[in-house]
Amino acid sequence: MQAKWKYAVAGGLAGVANGFFGGGGGSVFVPLLTGYCKLDQRRAFATSVAVILPLCALSAAVYLFRDGLDLMAALPYLIGGTAGGWAGGRWFKGVKMPWLKRAFGLLLIYGGVRSFL
């Protein structure tokens, strides 16, 4: 029972990050799933994708109803993101875990540096 509370807290923190920043819940969620919830890295990445999709849809709906979202401006990113998501999902199983961890770490560092500049 206690594990379910950990998962709910981790999901809540990812949702707050996603709603507050308009995205980025996965960058919070993967470390929480591996460290706090003790999931293995590959399962944490996959679980994060499954959870972040509805969180992103909910956040987008909130922004849309508050006139903060331009759907036509988002369309090219949605098309490219769909293609990239499909390709990444297909390649995911073939990538060795050390490389996946390094790529994720570099992405987090890049995002952190860009946030300060």
mmCIF file of C-alpha atoms in Angstrom:
data_model
loop_
_atom_site.group_PDB
_atom_site.id
_atom_site.type_symbol
_atom_site.label_atom_id
_atom_site.label_comp_id
_atom_site.label_asym_id
_atom_site.label_seq_id
_atom_site.Cartn_x
_atom_site.Cartn_y
_atom_site.Cartn_z
ATOM 1 C CA MET A 1 0.000 0.000 0.000
ATOM 2 C CA GLN A 2 2.841 2.393 0.828
ATOM 3 C CA ALA A 3 4.298 1.985 -2.693
ATOM 4 C CA LYS A 4 1.032 3.240 -4.195
ATOM 5 C CA TRP A 5 1.330 6.443 -2.163
ATOM 6 C CA LYS A 6 4.892 6.908 -3.407
ATOM 7 C CA TYR A 7 3.675 6.526 -6.984
ATOM 8 C CA ALA A 8 0.841 8.995 -6.383
ATOM 9 C CA VAL A 9 3.226 11.555 -4.857
ATOM 10 C CA ALA A 10 5.669 11.132 -7.752
ATOM 11 C CA GLY A 11 2.836 11.556 -10.253
ATOM 12 C CA GLY A 12 1.584 14.617 -8.401
ATOM 13 C CA LEU A 13 5.006 16.255 -8.483
ATOM 14 C CA ALA A 14 5.326 15.522 -12.202
ATOM 15 C CA GLY A 15 1.869 16.996 -12.767
ATOM 16 C CA VAL A 16 2.753 20.163 -10.863
ATOM 17 C CA ALA A 17 5.944 20.583 -12.900
ATOM 18 C CA ASN A 18 4.065 19.918 -16.128
ATOM 19 C CA GLY A 19 1.264 22.366 -15.341
ATOM 20 C CA PHE A 20 3.492 25.053 -13.869
ATOM 21 C CA PHE A 21 6.129 25.052 -16.602
ATOM 22 C CA GLY A 22 3.936 23.920 -19.492
ATOM 23 C CA GLY A 23 5.938 20.718 -19.802
ATOM 24 C CA GLY A 24 8.938 19.028 -18.284
ATOM 25 C CA GLY A 25 7.049 16.646 -16.039
ATOM 26 C CA GLY A 26 9.064 13.754 -17.449
ATOM 27 C CA SER A 27 12.333 15.335 -16.375
ATOM 28 C CA VAL A 28 10.978 15.320 -12.817
ATOM 29 C CA PHE A 29 9.193 12.010 -13.077
ATOM 30 C CA VAL A 30 12.009 9.732 -14.298
ATOM 31 C CA PRO A 31 14.357 10.529 -11.379
ATOM 32 C CA LEU A 32 11.433 10.136 -8.948
ATOM 33 C CA LEU A 33 10.498 6.776 -10.436
ATOM 34 C CA THR A 34 14.052 5.456 -10.264
ATOM 35 C CA GLY A 35 15.106 6.919 -6.920
ATOM 36 C CA TYR A 36 11.945 7.301 -4.862
ATOM 37 C CA CYS A 37 9.805 4.493 -6.364
ATOM 38 C CA LYS A 38 12.734 2.129 -7.099
ATOM 39 C CA LEU A 39 11.754 1.289 -10.703
ATOM 40 C CA ASP A 40 14.506 0.214 -13.069
ATOM 41 C CA GLN A 41 15.601 2.884 -15.535
ATOM 42 C CA ARG A 42 14.007 1.434 -18.670
ATOM 43 C CA ARG A 43 10.658 0.894 -16.923
ATOM 44 C CA ALA A 44 10.860 4.439 -15.499
ATOM 45 C CA PHE A 45 11.320 5.944 -18.981
ATOM 46 C CA ALA A 46 8.391 3.957 -20.386
ATOM 47 C CA THR A 47 6.158 4.702 -17.396
ATOM 48 C CA SER A 48 6.997 8.378 -17.632
ATOM 49 C CA VAL A 49 5.892 8.525 -21.258
ATOM 50 C CA ALA A 50 2.605 6.766 -20.429
ATOM 51 C CA VAL A 51 1.870 9.142 -17.546
ATOM 52 C CA ILE A 52 3.050 12.386 -19.131
ATOM 53 C CA LEU A 53 0.746 12.053 -22.160
ATOM 54 C CA PRO A 54 -2.470 12.617 -20.187
ATOM 55 C CA LEU A 55 -0.772 15.243 -18.004
ATOM 56 C CA CYS A 56 0.274 17.142 -21.132
ATOM 57 C CA ALA A 57 -3.245 16.864 -22.560
ATOM 58 C CA LEU A 58 -4.693 18.238 -19.333
ATOM 59 C CA SER A 59 -2.146 21.073 -19.156
ATOM 60 C CA ALA A 60 -2.792 21.940 -22.819
ATOM 61 C CA ALA A 61 -6.549 22.056 -22.156
ATOM 62 C CA VAL A 62 -6.035 24.439 -19.231
ATOM 63 C CA TYR A 63 -3.820 26.698 -21.356
ATOM 64 C CA LEU A 64 -6.306 26.507 -24.246
ATOM 65 C CA PHE A 65 -9.259 27.563 -22.095
ATOM 66 C CA ARG A 66 -7.226 30.411 -20.608
ATOM 67 C CA ASP A 67 -6.295 31.689 -24.075
ATOM 68 C CA GLY A 68 -2.634 30.758 -23.649
ATOM 69 C CA LEU A 69 -2.424 28.251 -26.490
ATOM 70 C CA ASP A 70 -2.254 28.852 -30.235
ATOM 71 C CA LEU A 71 -3.158 25.505 -31.793
ATOM 72 C CA MET A 72 -2.096 26.524 -35.292
ATOM 73 C CA ALA A 73 1.345 27.555 -34.048
ATOM 74 C CA ALA A 74 1.614 24.244 -32.191
ATOM 75 C CA LEU A 75 0.643 22.089 -35.183
ATOM 76 C CA PRO A 76 4.114 21.792 -36.808
ATOM 77 C CA TYR A 77 5.612 20.820 -33.429
ATOM 78 C CA LEU A 78 2.860 18.270 -32.922
ATOM 79 C CA ILE A 79 3.556 16.702 -36.304
ATOM 80 C CA GLY A 80 7.313 16.611 -35.712
ATOM 81 C CA GLY A 81 6.849 15.413 -32.135
ATOM 82 C CA THR A 82 4.586 12.601 -33.276
ATOM 83 C CA ALA A 83 7.160 11.419 -35.804
ATOM 84 C CA GLY A 84 9.973 11.747 -33.261
ATOM 85 C CA GLY A 85 7.960 9.946 -30.589
ATOM 86 C CA TRP A 86 7.244 7.072 -32.937
ATOM 87 C CA ALA A 87 10.914 6.798 -33.961
ATOM 88 C CA GLY A 88 12.158 7.086 -30.378
ATOM 89 C CA GLY A 89 9.697 4.439 -29.200
ATOM 90 C CA ARG A 90 10.875 2.056 -31.920
ATOM 91 C CA TRP A 91 14.574 2.618 -31.110
ATOM 92 C CA PHE A 92 14.106 2.617 -27.314
ATOM 93 C CA LYS A 93 14.548 -1.104 -26.731
ATOM 94 C CA GLY A 94 17.698 -1.301 -28.856
ATOM 95 C CA VAL A 95 19.585 1.459 -27.039
ATOM 96 C CA LYS A 96 21.856 0.242 -24.282
ATOM 97 C CA MET A 97 20.929 1.617 -20.875
ATOM 98 C CA PRO A 98 24.221 3.484 -20.186
ATOM 99 C CA TRP A 99 23.739 5.483 -23.398
ATOM 100 C CA LEU A 100 20.110 6.169 -22.589
ATOM 101 C CA LYS A 101 21.068 7.430 -19.132
ATOM 102 C CA ARG A 102 23.803 9.653 -20.558
ATOM 103 C CA ALA A 103 21.490 11.099 -23.196
ATOM 104 C CA PHE A 104 18.829 11.821 -20.572
ATOM 105 C CA GLY A 105 21.412 13.416 -18.273
ATOM 106 C CA LEU A 106 22.718 15.618 -21.073
ATOM 107 C CA LEU A 107 19.177 16.648 -21.930
ATOM 108 C CA LEU A 108 18.561 17.647 -18.304
ATOM 109 C CA ILE A 109 21.817 19.612 -18.166
ATOM 110 C CA TYR A 110 21.018 21.344 -21.475
ATOM 111 C CA GLY A 111 17.531 22.262 -20.231
ATOM 112 C CA GLY A 112 18.923 23.571 -16.947
ATOM 113 C CA VAL A 113 21.562 25.714 -18.654
ATOM 114 C CA ARG A 114 18.990 27.084 -21.139
ATOM 115 C CA SER A 115 16.693 27.991 -18.229
ATOM 116 C CA PHE A 116 19.373 30.242 -16.754
ATOM 117 C CA LEU A 117 20.380 31.948 -20.012
#
